[in-house]
Amino acid sequence: TAAGAGVGLALGGLLCCLPLPAGAAVQAGQDVAALVLAEQESRHHALRQNPHTPSVSELEKALGTALQGVSMRTATRTRLGLEECAIAQRRSEFGENKLTPPERESQWVLLLKQIFGGLFNIMLWICVACELFLAFVLGGDDKVTPVVLSGVIIASATLQWYMEMQAEGMMNALQQMASAATVTCHRMRDGVSVELQVLADDLVPGDIVELEAGQKVPADLRVVACSDGTLVDNSALTGESVAEPRTADMAPKCQALVEARNVTFSGTTVIQGRMLGLVFGTGDNTLLGQIAAKIRTSRTRSSLEIQIEHFVHIIAYVAVAVGCLSLVANILSPHKRNLSEVLTNAATAFFAQVPEGLLPTVTVCLMIASRKMAKRNVLVRKIDAVETLGCVGILCSDKTGTLTSGKMTATDFAVPVEESNGVLTAPVADAFSCGSEFDIRALARCGVLNTAAKPDPTSPGSFQGSPTEVAILAGCRPV
């Protein structure tokens, strides 16, 4: 028995030492990789719930990224960011940094809905069908009315469809321009940290992004380093125009995510300072993506649609009642008529109650209003929204960034005068003529040299940064 056991152990050891077949080795490697990915996904999911509470070492472990020497000082950054070889795997796992667009119907299906959809259009097409029946089946002589009425319906629907498709195309073009922005990203290449310019759509969880004043936050970030006095504008999410400070310190576990000062969210803007942020949420996993998913419901009907539907119901009841009464009256009339004349009279009484000109009149009026709004740089995606805007009696809105552009402008130079211990002011527009009298040129030189604003690469001649810095630089630069 002992000898048999020894032989069995020897055979077991021999089998363990034998190499696995190629297919089994590949399968084992895939299983191990799947387990590693599942573990990383579990840690990443937990991190998305509370990204503001972990320490830097916990963030490094959860996202599988390097955070050694993380600081605003470039010289101290030894190992920072993800390995470039892992980017493709992260992108296949988490997808692109884009919000999933809502499902859109084909433009031709939308055109057919504009032509044949809606209670009023259905009533008009019933009129056309009845006219055609009277003309070709009962031998009527009016063949022009159904053709003209069909042309009016198709033309009105096509005009409305064209306007909405044009506005939709402009909106999509603007969204594509906004998503084409590049950001500074730190990644590892052959064990060395490198600084790259990466499209915002190509960011993945674990990337290290460096942002400056004036830049839009491309994803949900955990601030791992920032300069003193860094401010972020969260008005895109909260509606609050007052900029909020940001810090790299850990937040208490009892604090809500939206109230944490060490997190910045996608869609917000850096107003002042510089920061290094660790991407923990992209695309639909961002706070903005979660909000978009919750409101991605069917479009509510406009007040115009509700009013027209109510009006059409009344017209339909009246038209059917008049048509039926006319039919009964023609049948009971002492002047006997054949079936063709009875149906013709009843159909005529029915058609007389239907306002065929209502559809083109409403469409043309709304098109004129949308054209006027387009001249004021307002895109109308749904043409009936113009009437809804006209129904507004009281509009409550904040000022900064909504009624105003959120920009500042330097209007005057103030120069101290030693002789009188006072201050002399000169308008920026007259700075050239006043430059010899006041020491404005030296003041303007200080304003240009001591600024955090930078030229905007997307708009030549303009600058990006905090509104105050941009206003000072724009006012001092011509002098």
CSV table of C-alpha atoms in Angstrom, one decimal:
chain,number,residue,atom,x,y,z
A,1,THR,CA,0.0,0.0,0.0
A,2,ALA,CA,2.8,2.3,0.9
A,3,ALA,CA,4.6,1.5,-2.4
A,4,GLY,CA,1.4,2.1,-4.4
A,5,ALA,CA,1.0,5.5,-2.6
A,6,GLY,CA,4.6,6.4,-3.4
A,7,VAL,CA,4.1,5.5,-7.1
A,8,GLY,CA,0.9,7.6,-7.1
A,9,LEU,CA,2.7,10.6,-5.7
A,10,ALA,CA,5.5,10.2,-8.2
A,11,LEU,CA,3.1,10.0,-11.1
A,12,GLY,CA,1.2,13.1,-9.8
A,13,GLY,CA,4.4,15.1,-9.5
A,14,LEU,CA,5.3,14.0,-13.0
A,15,LEU,CA,2.0,15.0,-14.4
A,16,CYS,CA,2.2,18.5,-12.7
A,17,CYS,CA,5.6,19.0,-14.2
A,18,LEU,CA,4.5,18.2,-17.7
A,19,PRO,CA,3.8,21.3,-19.9
A,20,LEU,CA,0.2,22.0,-20.7
A,21,PRO,CA,-1.1,21.8,-24.3
A,22,ALA,CA,-1.1,25.1,-26.3
A,23,GLY,CA,-4.9,25.4,-26.2
A,24,ALA,CA,-5.1,24.7,-22.5
A,25,ALA,CA,-2.4,27.3,-21.8
A,26,VAL,CA,-4.2,29.9,-23.8
A,27,GLN,CA,-7.5,29.1,-22.1
A,28,ALA,CA,-5.8,29.3,-18.7
A,29,GLY,CA,-4.2,32.7,-19.6
A,30,GLN,CA,-7.6,34.0,-20.7
A,31,ASP,CA,-9.2,32.8,-17.5
A,32,VAL,CA,-6.6,34.6,-15.4
A,33,ALA,CA,-7.0,37.8,-17.5
A,34,ALA,CA,-10.8,37.6,-17.1
A,35,LEU,CA,-10.4,37.3,-13.3
A,36,VAL,CA,-8.0,40.2,-13.2
A,37,LEU,CA,-10.4,42.4,-15.3
A,38,ALA,CA,-13.4,41.3,-13.1
A,39,GLU,CA,-11.5,42.3,-10.0
A,40,GLN,CA,-10.5,45.7,-11.5
A,41,GLU,CA,-14.1,46.3,-12.6
A,42,SER,CA,-15.3,45.5,-9.1
A,43,ARG,CA,-12.8,47.9,-7.6
A,44,HIS,CA,-13.7,50.5,-10.2
A,45,HIS,CA,-17.4,50.2,-9.5
A,46,ALA,CA,-16.8,50.7,-5.8
A,47,LEU,CA,-14.6,53.7,-6.6
A,48,ARG,CA,-17.3,55.3,-8.7
A,49,GLN,CA,-19.6,55.2,-5.7
A,50,ASN,CA,-17.2,57.2,-3.4
A,51,PRO,CA,-14.3,58.5,-5.5
A,52,HIS,CA,-13.8,61.4,-3.1
A,53,THR,CA,-12.9,59.4,0.0
A,54,PRO,CA,-9.9,57.0,-1.0
A,55,SER,CA,-6.3,58.0,-0.5
A,56,VAL,CA,-3.9,58.3,-3.4
A,57,SER,CA,-2.5,54.8,-2.8
A,58,GLU,CA,-6.0,53.4,-2.8
A,59,LEU,CA,-6.8,55.2,-6.0
A,60,GLU,CA,-3.6,53.9,-7.6
A,61,LYS,CA,-4.6,50.3,-6.7
A,62,ALA,CA,-8.3,50.6,-7.7
A,63,LEU,CA,-7.7,52.0,-11.1
A,64,GLY,CA,-4.4,50.3,-11.9
A,65,THR,CA,-2.6,53.6,-12.7
A,66,ALA,CA,0.7,55.1,-11.5
A,67,LEU,CA,0.6,58.1,-9.1
A,68,GLN,CA,4.2,58.3,-8.0
A,69,GLY,CA,5.4,61.8,-7.5
A,70,VAL,CA,2.0,63.3,-8.3
A,71,SER,CA,2.4,67.1,-7.9
A,72,MET,CA,2.0,70.3,-9.8
A,73,ARG,CA,5.8,70.4,-10.1
A,74,THR,CA,6.8,68.8,-13.3
A,75,ALA,CA,10.2,67.7,-12.0
A,76,THR,CA,8.7,65.5,-9.3
A,77,ARG,CA,6.6,63.4,-11.7
A,78,THR,CA,8.5,60.2,-12.0
A,79,ARG,CA,5.7,57.6,-12.8
A,80,LEU,CA,2.4,59.1,-13.7
A,81,GLY,CA,-0.5,57.7,-15.6
A,82,LEU,CA,-1.6,54.5,-17.4
A,83,GLU,CA,0.7,52.4,-19.5
A,84,GLU,CA,-0.1,53.0,-23.2
A,85,CYS,CA,-0.4,49.3,-23.9
A,86,ALA,CA,-3.4,49.2,-21.5
A,87,ILE,CA,-5.3,52.0,-23.2
A,88,ALA,CA,-6.9,49.8,-25.9
A,89,GLN,CA,-8.0,47.3,-23.3
A,90,ARG,CA,-9.5,50.1,-21.1
A,91,ARG,CA,-11.3,51.6,-24.1
A,92,SER,CA,-12.8,48.2,-25.1
A,93,GLU,CA,-13.9,47.7,-21.5
A,94,PHE,CA,-15.4,51.1,-20.7
A,95,GLY,CA,-16.0,52.5,-24.2
A,96,GLU,CA,-15.4,56.0,-25.6
A,97,ASN,CA,-15.8,59.1,-23.4
A,98,LYS,CA,-19.1,60.0,-25.1
A,99,LEU,CA,-22.7,60.1,-23.9
A,100,THR,CA,-24.8,57.5,-25.6
A,101,PRO,CA,-27.1,59.5,-28.0
A,102,PRO,CA,-30.8,58.8,-27.8
A,103,GLU,CA,-32.2,56.5,-30.4
A,104,ARG,CA,-33.2,58.4,-33.5
A,105,GLU,CA,-35.6,57.4,-36.1
A,106,SER,CA,-34.8,57.6,-39.8
A,107,GLN,CA,-35.3,61.0,-41.3
A,108,TRP,CA,-37.7,59.4,-43.9
A,109,VAL,CA,-39.8,57.9,-41.2
A,110,LEU,CA,-40.0,61.3,-39.5
A,111,LEU,CA,-41.1,62.8,-42.8
A,112,LEU,CA,-43.9,60.2,-43.2
A,113,LYS,CA,-45.0,60.9,-39.6
A,114,GLN,CA,-45.2,64.6,-40.4
A,115,ILE,CA,-47.3,63.9,-43.5
A,116,PHE,CA,-49.6,61.2,-42.1
A,117,GLY,CA,-49.4,61.6,-38.4
A,118,GLY,CA,-51.5,63.7,-36.1
A,119,LEU,CA,-55.3,63.8,-35.7
A,120,PHE,CA,-55.7,66.9,-37.9
A,121,ASN,CA,-53.7,65.3,-40.8
A,122,ILE,CA,-55.7,62.2,-40.5
A,123,MET,CA,-58.9,64.2,-40.9
A,124,LEU,CA,-57.5,66.0,-43.9
A,125,TRP,CA,-56.5,62.7,-45.5
A,126,ILE,CA,-60.1,61.3,-44.8
A,127,CYS,CA,-61.4,64.4,-46.8
A,128,VAL,CA,-59.0,63.5,-49.6
A,129,ALA,CA,-60.1,59.9,-49.7
A,130,CYS,CA,-63.8,60.8,-49.7
A,131,GLU,CA,-63.2,63.3,-52.5
A,132,LEU,CA,-61.4,60.7,-54.6
A,133,PHE,CA,-64.2,58.2,-53.9
A,134,LEU,CA,-66.8,60.6,-55.1
A,135,ALA,CA,-64.8,61.6,-58.1
A,136,PHE,CA,-63.7,58.2,-59.4
A,137,VAL,CA,-66.3,55.7,-58.0
A,138,LEU,CA,-69.5,57.7,-58.0
A,139,GLY,CA,-68.7,59.7,-61.1
A,140,GLY,CA,-68.2,63.2,-59.5
A,141,ASP,CA,-66.7,66.0,-61.5
A,142,ASP,CA,-64.5,67.6,-58.8
A,143,LYS,CA,-61.0,66.0,-59.3
A,144,VAL,CA,-59.0,69.2,-58.6
A,145,THR,CA,-59.8,69.6,-54.9
A,146,PRO,CA,-58.3,66.3,-53.7
A,147,VAL,CA,-55.1,67.0,-55.6
A,148,VAL,CA,-54.7,70.5,-54.3
A,149,LEU,CA,-55.5,69.4,-50.7
A,150,SER,CA,-53.0,66.6,-50.9
A,151,GLY,CA,-50.3,69.0,-52.2
A,152,VAL,CA,-51.1,71.4,-49.3
A,153,ILE,CA,-50.7,68.7,-46.7
A,154,ILE,CA,-47.5,67.3,-48.2
A,155,ALA,CA,-45.9,70.8,-48.7
A,156,SER,CA,-46.7,71.9,-45.1
A,157,ALA,CA,-45.3,68.7,-43.6
A,158,THR,CA,-42.2,68.8,-45.8
A,159,LEU,CA,-41.5,72.4,-44.8
A,160,GLN,CA,-41.8,71.6,-41.1
A,161,TRP,CA,-39.7,68.5,-41.5
A,162,TYR,CA,-37.0,70.4,-43.4
A,163,MET,CA,-36.7,73.1,-40.8
A,164,GLU,CA,-36.4,70.6,-38.0
A,165,MET,CA,-33.8,68.5,-39.9
A,166,GLN,CA,-31.7,71.6,-40.6
A,167,ALA,CA,-31.8,72.7,-36.9
A,168,GLU,CA,-30.9,69.1,-35.9
A,169,GLY,CA,-27.9,69.1,-38.2
A,170,MET,CA,-26.6,72.3,-36.8
A,171,MET,CA,-27.0,71.0,-33.2
A,172,ASN,CA,-25.1,67.9,-34.1
A,173,ALA,CA,-22.3,69.9,-35.8
A,174,LEU,CA,-21.9,72.1,-32.7
A,175,GLN,CA,-21.8,68.9,-30.5
A,176,GLN,CA,-19.1,67.4,-32.7
A,177,MET,CA,-17.0,70.6,-32.5
A,178,ALA,CA,-17.3,70.6,-28.7
A,179,SER,CA,-16.2,67.0,-28.5
A,180,ALA,CA,-13.2,67.5,-30.7
A,181,ALA,CA,-11.2,69.4,-28.0
A,182,THR,CA,-7.9,68.0,-26.8
A,183,VAL,CA,-6.6,67.8,-23.3
A,184,THR,CA,-3.1,67.3,-21.7
A,185,CYS,CA,-2.8,63.7,-20.6
A,186,HIS,CA,0.0,61.9,-18.7
A,187,ARG,CA,0.7,58.3,-19.7
A,188,MET,CA,3.5,55.8,-19.2
A,189,ARG,CA,5.6,54.8,-22.2
A,190,ASP,CA,8.3,52.2,-21.6
A,191,GLY,CA,8.2,52.9,-17.9
A,192,VAL,CA,8.7,56.7,-18.4
A,193,SER,CA,5.9,59.3,-17.9
A,194,VAL,CA,5.2,61.3,-21.0
A,195,GLU,CA,2.9,64.3,-21.7
A,196,LEU,CA,0.5,63.8,-24.6
A,197,GLN,CA,-2.3,65.8,-26.2
A,198,VAL,CA,-5.3,63.5,-26.3
A,199,LEU,CA,-8.8,63.9,-27.6
A,200,ALA,CA,-11.3,64.1,-24.9
A,201,ASP,CA,-13.3,61.2,-26.4
A,202,ASP,CA,-10.2,59.0,-26.0
A,203,LEU,CA,-9.9,59.3,-22.2
A,204,VAL,CA,-10.3,56.2,-20.2
A,205,PRO,CA,-10.6,55.6,-16.4
A,206,GLY,CA,-7.2,55.8,-14.9
A,207,ASP,CA,-5.8,58.6,-17.1
A,208,ILE,CA,-4.2,61.6,-15.5
A,209,VAL,CA,-5.4,64.9,-17.0
A,210,GLU,CA,-3.9,68.3,-16.5
A,211,LEU,CA,-6.3,71.2,-16.8
A,212,GLU,CA,-5.7,75.0,-16.7
A,213,ALA,CA,-8.0,78.0,-16.4
A,214,GLY,CA,-10.5,78.3,-19.2
A,215,GLN,CA,-10.6,74.6,-20.0
A,216,LYS,CA,-13.7,72.4,-19.8
A,217,VAL,CA,-13.5,69.3,-17.6
A,218,PRO,CA,-13.7,66.3,-20.1
A,219,ALA,CA,-14.7,63.6,-17.6
A,220,ASP,CA,-15.4,63.0,-13.9
A,221,LEU,CA,-12.0,63.6,-12.2
A,222,ARG,CA,-10.7,63.1,-8.7
A,223,VAL,CA,-8.3,66.0,-8.0
A,224,VAL,CA,-4.9,64.6,-7.0
A,225,ALA,CA,-3.0,67.9,-7.1
A,226,CYS,CA,-3.9,71.5,-7.7
A,227,SER,CA,-2.6,75.0,-7.3
A,228,ASP,CA,-3.8,77.3,-4.5
A,229,GLY,CA,-7.0,79.1,-5.3
A,230,THR,CA,-8.3,76.7,-8.0
A,231,LEU,CA,-11.9,77.5,-8.8
A,232,VAL,CA,-14.4,75.5,-10.9
A,233,ASP,CA,-17.7,76.7,-12.4
A,234,ASN,CA,-20.4,74.0,-11.8
A,235,SER,CA,-23.2,76.1,-13.2
A,236,ALA,CA,-23.7,73.5,-16.1
A,237,LEU,CA,-24.8,70.9,-13.5
A,238,THR,CA,-26.1,72.9,-10.5
A,239,GLY,CA,-27.1,76.2,-12.1
A,240,GLU,CA,-25.1,78.1,-9.4
A,241,SER,CA,-23.0,80.8,-11.1
A,242,VAL,CA,-20.6,81.2,-8.1
A,243,ALA,CA,-17.3,79.3,-8.7
A,244,GLU,CA,-16.4,76.7,-6.1
A,245,PRO,CA,-12.9,76.1,-4.8
A,246,ARG,CA,-11.1,72.7,-5.4
A,247,THR,CA,-8.5,70.9,-3.3
A,248,ALA,CA,-6.6,67.6,-3.4
A,249,ASP,CA,-7.3,66.8,0.2
A,250,MET,CA,-9.3,63.7,1.1
A,251,ALA,CA,-13.0,64.2,1.8
A,252,PRO,CA,-14.8,62.7,4.8
A,253,LYS,CA,-16.9,59.6,4.1
A,254,CYS,CA,-20.1,61.2,5.4
A,255,GLN,CA,-19.9,63.9,2.7
A,256,ALA,CA,-22.0,63.6,-0.5
A,257,LEU,CA,-20.2,63.2,-3.8
A,258,VAL,CA,-21.7,66.4,-5.3
A,259,GLU,CA,-20.5,68.4,-2.3
A,260,ALA,CA,-16.9,67.1,-2.3
A,261,ARG,CA,-14.3,69.7,-3.1
A,262,ASN,CA,-11.8,67.2,-4.5
A,263,VAL,CA,-13.9,66.1,-7.4
A,264,THR,CA,-14.7,67.8,-10.7
A,265,PHE,CA,-17.5,66.7,-13.0
A,266,SER,CA,-17.7,66.4,-16.8
A,267,GLY,CA,-19.2,69.5,-18.4
A,268,THR,CA,-17.9,72.0,-15.8
A,269,THR,CA,-15.2,74.6,-16.4
A,270,VAL,CA,-12.0,75.5,-14.6
A,271,ILE,CA,-12.1,79.2,-13.9
A,272,GLN,CA,-8.9,79.7,-12.1
A,273,GLY,CA,-5.7,77.8,-11.3
A,274,ARG,CA,-4.3,74.4,-12.5
A,275,MET,CA,-5.0,70.9,-11.5
A,276,LEU,CA,-4.1,67.3,-12.1
A,277,GLY,CA,-7.1,65.0,-12.1
A,278,LEU,CA,-7.5,61.2,-12.1
A,279,VAL,CA,-10.3,60.1,-14.5
A,280,PHE,CA,-12.7,57.8,-12.7
A,281,GLY,CA,-15.8,58.2,-14.8
A,282,THR,CA,-16.3,58.5,-18.6
A,283,GLY,CA,-19.2,58.7,-20.9
A,284,ASP,CA,-22.4,57.4,-19.4
A,285,ASN,CA,-20.7,56.7,-16.1
A,286,THR,CA,-20.2,60.4,-15.4
A,287,LEU,CA,-22.6,62.4,-13.3
A,288,LEU,CA,-23.7,64.2,-16.5
A,289,GLY,CA,-24.3,60.9,-18.2
A,290,GLN,CA,-26.5,59.7,-15.3
A,291,ILE,CA,-28.6,62.9,-15.5
A,292,ALA,CA,-28.9,62.4,-19.2
A,293,ALA,CA,-30.0,58.8,-18.8
A,294,LYS,CA,-32.7,59.8,-16.3
A,295,ILE,CA,-34.2,62.5,-18.5
A,296,ARG,CA,-34.0,60.5,-21.7
A,297,THR,CA,-37.8,60.0,-22.0
A,298,SER,CA,-40.3,60.8,-24.7
A,299,ARG,CA,-40.7,64.4,-25.6
A,300,THR,CA,-43.5,66.2,-23.8
A,301,ARG,CA,-46.1,67.7,-26.1
A,302,SER,CA,-46.1,71.4,-26.6
A,303,SER,CA,-48.9,73.7,-25.7
A,304,LEU,CA,-49.6,74.2,-29.4
A,305,GLU,CA,-50.0,70.5,-30.0
A,306,ILE,CA,-52.4,70.2,-27.1
A,307,GLN,CA,-54.5,73.2,-28.3
A,308,ILE,CA,-54.6,72.0,-31.9
A,309,GLU,CA,-55.6,68.5,-30.8
A,310,HIS,CA,-58.4,70.0,-28.6
A,311,PHE,CA,-59.6,72.2,-31.5
A,312,VAL,CA,-59.5,69.3,-33.9
A,313,HIS,CA,-61.6,67.1,-31.6
A,314,ILE,CA,-64.2,69.8,-31.5
A,315,ILE,CA,-64.1,70.2,-35.3
A,316,ALA,CA,-64.3,66.5,-35.8
A,317,TYR,CA,-67.4,66.2,-33.6
A,318,VAL,CA,-69.0,69.1,-35.4
A,319,ALA,CA,-68.1,67.9,-38.9
A,320,VAL,CA,-69.4,64.3,-38.2
A,321,ALA,CA,-72.6,65.7,-36.7
A,322,VAL,CA,-73.2,68.0,-39.6
A,323,GLY,CA,-72.4,65.3,-42.1
A,324,CYS,CA,-74.7,62.8,-40.5
A,325,LEU,CA,-77.5,65.4,-40.2
A,326,SER,CA,-77.0,66.3,-43.9
A,327,LEU,CA,-77.2,62.6,-44.8
A,328,VAL,CA,-80.4,62.1,-42.9
A,329,ALA,CA,-81.9,65.3,-44.3
A,330,ASN,CA,-81.1,64.2,-47.9
A,331,ILE,CA,-82.6,60.8,-47.3
A,332,LEU,CA,-85.8,62.1,-45.7
A,333,SER,CA,-86.2,65.0,-48.1
A,334,PRO,CA,-89.4,65.0,-50.3
A,335,HIS,CA,-87.2,65.8,-53.2
A,336,LYS,CA,-85.9,62.3,-54.0
A,337,ARG,CA,-82.1,62.0,-54.9
A,338,ASN,CA,-80.0,59.1,-56.0
A,339,LEU,CA,-77.2,57.7,-53.9
A,340,SER,CA,-74.5,59.7,-55.6
A,341,GLU,CA,-76.2,63.0,-54.9
A,342,VAL,CA,-77.0,62.1,-51.3
A,343,LEU,CA,-73.4,61.1,-50.5
A,344,THR,CA,-72.0,64.2,-52.4
A,345,ASN,CA,-74.2,66.5,-50.3
A,346,ALA,CA,-73.3,64.8,-47.1
A,347,ALA,CA,-69.6,64.9,-47.9
A,348,THR,CA,-69.8,68.5,-48.9
A,349,ALA,CA,-71.4,69.4,-45.6
A,350,PHE,CA,-68.7,67.4,-43.8
A,351,PHE,CA,-65.8,69.1,-45.7
A,352,ALA,CA,-67.2,72.6,-45.1
A,353,GLN,CA,-66.5,72.2,-41.4
A,354,VAL,CA,-62.8,71.2,-41.9
A,355,PRO,CA,-60.4,74.2,-42.0
A,356,GLU,CA,-58.0,73.0,-44.7
A,357,GLY,CA,-56.0,76.2,-44.5
A,358,LEU,CA,-55.2,75.8,-40.8
A,359,LEU,CA,-52.2,73.5,-41.3
A,360,PRO,CA,-50.2,75.6,-43.8
A,361,THR,CA,-51.1,78.8,-41.9
A,362,VAL,CA,-49.7,77.5,-38.6
A,363,THR,CA,-46.6,76.0,-40.3
A,364,VAL,CA,-45.7,79.2,-42.2
A,365,CYS,CA,-46.2,81.4,-39.1
A,366,LEU,CA,-43.9,79.1,-37.0
A,367,MET,CA,-41.3,79.1,-39.8
A,368,ILE,CA,-41.3,82.9,-39.9
A,369,ALA,CA,-40.8,83.0,-36.1
A,370,SER,CA,-38.0,80.4,-36.2
A,371,ARG,CA,-36.2,82.3,-38.9
A,372,LYS,CA,-36.3,85.5,-36.8
A,373,MET,CA,-34.9,83.6,-33.9
A,374,ALA,CA,-32.2,82.1,-36.1
A,375,LYS,CA,-31.0,85.6,-36.9
A,376,ARG,CA,-30.5,86.1,-33.2
A,377,ASN,CA,-28.3,82.9,-33.0
A,378,VAL,CA,-31.1,80.8,-31.5
A,379,LEU,CA,-31.6,77.3,-33.0
A,380,VAL,CA,-35.1,75.9,-32.8
A,381,ARG,CA,-35.0,72.1,-32.9
A,382,LYS,CA,-38.8,71.6,-32.8
A,383,ILE,CA,-40.7,74.2,-34.7
A,384,ASP,CA,-43.7,74.2,-32.4
A,385,ALA,CA,-41.4,75.2,-29.5
A,386,VAL,CA,-41.6,78.8,-30.8
A,387,GLU,CA,-45.3,79.0,-29.8
A,388,THR,CA,-44.5,77.5,-26.4
A,389,LEU,CA,-41.9,80.2,-25.8
A,390,GLY,CA,-44.5,82.8,-26.7
A,391,CYS,CA,-46.8,81.5,-24.0
A,392,VAL,CA,-44.3,82.3,-21.3
A,393,GLY,CA,-45.6,85.0,-19.0
A,394,ILE,CA,-42.9,85.0,-16.3
A,395,LEU,CA,-39.4,83.8,-16.9
A,396,CYS,CA,-37.2,83.3,-13.8
A,397,SER,CA,-33.5,83.1,-14.6
A,398,ASP,CA,-30.1,83.8,-13.0
A,399,LYS,CA,-27.9,86.5,-14.6
A,400,THR,CA,-24.3,85.4,-14.9
A,401,GLY,CA,-23.8,83.1,-17.9
A,402,THR,CA,-27.5,83.1,-18.8
A,403,LEU,CA,-28.7,86.6,-19.4
A,404,THR,CA,-25.1,87.7,-19.7
A,405,SER,CA,-22.2,86.0,-21.5
A,406,GLY,CA,-20.2,85.4,-18.3
A,407,LYS,CA,-17.3,87.6,-19.5
A,408,MET,CA,-15.7,90.7,-18.1
A,409,THR,CA,-14.3,93.8,-20.0
A,410,ALA,CA,-11.7,96.3,-18.8
A,411,THR,CA,-13.1,99.8,-19.2
A,412,ASP,CA,-10.6,102.2,-17.5
A,413,PHE,CA,-7.0,102.4,-16.4
A,414,ALA,CA,-6.4,103.9,-13.0
A,415,VAL,CA,-3.0,105.4,-12.4
A,416,PRO,CA,-1.8,106.8,-9.0
A,417,VAL,CA,-0.5,110.4,-9.0
A,418,GLU,CA,2.2,111.1,-6.5
A,419,GLU,CA,1.9,114.8,-6.5
A,420,SER,CA,-1.7,114.9,-5.5
A,421,ASN,CA,-1.9,111.5,-3.8
A,422,GLY,CA,-4.9,110.8,-6.0
A,423,VAL,CA,-5.8,108.5,-8.8
A,424,LEU,CA,-6.4,109.5,-12.4
A,425,THR,CA,-8.5,107.3,-14.7
A,426,ALA,CA,-8.4,107.0,-18.5
A,427,PRO,CA,-10.7,104.9,-20.6
A,428,VAL,CA,-9.2,101.9,-22.3
A,429,ALA,CA,-10.3,103.3,-25.7
A,430,ASP,CA,-8.4,106.5,-25.1
A,431,ALA,CA,-5.3,104.9,-23.7
A,432,PHE,CA,-3.1,105.7,-26.7
A,433,SER,CA,-3.8,109.4,-26.5
A,434,CYS,CA,-3.3,109.4,-22.7
A,435,GLY,CA,-0.2,107.3,-22.7
A,436,SER,CA,2.2,110.3,-22.7
A,437,GLU,CA,0.4,112.1,-19.9
A,438,PHE,CA,-0.1,109.1,-17.5
A,439,ASP,CA,2.1,106.2,-16.9
A,440,ILE,CA,-0.4,103.8,-18.5
A,441,ARG,CA,2.1,101.9,-20.7
A,442,ALA,CA,4.0,100.7,-17.7
A,443,LEU,CA,0.8,99.6,-16.1
A,444,ALA,CA,-0.3,97.8,-19.3
A,445,ARG,CA,3.0,96.1,-19.5
A,446,CYS,CA,2.6,94.7,-16.0
A,447,GLY,CA,-0.9,93.6,-16.9
A,448,VAL,CA,0.4,91.6,-19.9
A,449,LEU,CA,3.3,90.0,-18.2
A,450,ASN,CA,1.6,89.2,-14.9
A,451,THR,CA,-1.3,87.1,-16.2
A,452,ALA,CA,-2.5,83.5,-16.2
A,453,ALA,CA,-4.6,83.9,-19.3
A,454,LYS,CA,-3.4,82.2,-22.5
A,455,PRO,CA,-4.3,82.5,-26.2
A,456,ASP,CA,-7.2,80.4,-27.3
A,457,PRO,CA,-6.0,78.0,-30.0
A,458,THR,CA,-9.6,77.5,-31.3
A,459,SER,CA,-10.2,81.2,-31.7
A,460,PRO,CA,-7.4,83.4,-33.0
A,461,GLY,CA,-7.2,86.8,-31.3
A,462,SER,CA,-9.0,85.6,-28.1
A,463,PHE,CA,-7.8,84.3,-24.8
A,464,GLN,CA,-8.9,81.6,-22.3
A,465,GLY,CA,-8.7,81.7,-18.5
A,466,SER,CA,-10.5,83.3,-15.7
A,467,PRO,CA,-12.8,86.2,-16.8
A,468,THR,CA,-10.7,88.7,-14.7
A,469,GLU,CA,-7.4,87.6,-16.2
A,470,VAL,CA,-8.8,87.6,-19.7
A,471,ALA,CA,-10.3,91.1,-19.3
A,472,ILE,CA,-7.0,92.5,-18.0
A,473,LEU,CA,-5.0,90.9,-20.8
A,474,ALA,CA,-7.4,92.0,-23.5
A,475,GLY,CA,-7.4,95.5,-22.2
A,476,CYS,CA,-3.7,95.9,-21.7
A,477,ARG,CA,-2.5,94.1,-24.9
A,478,PRO,CA,-3.3,96.9,-27.4
A,479,VAL,CA,-1.5,99.5,-25.3
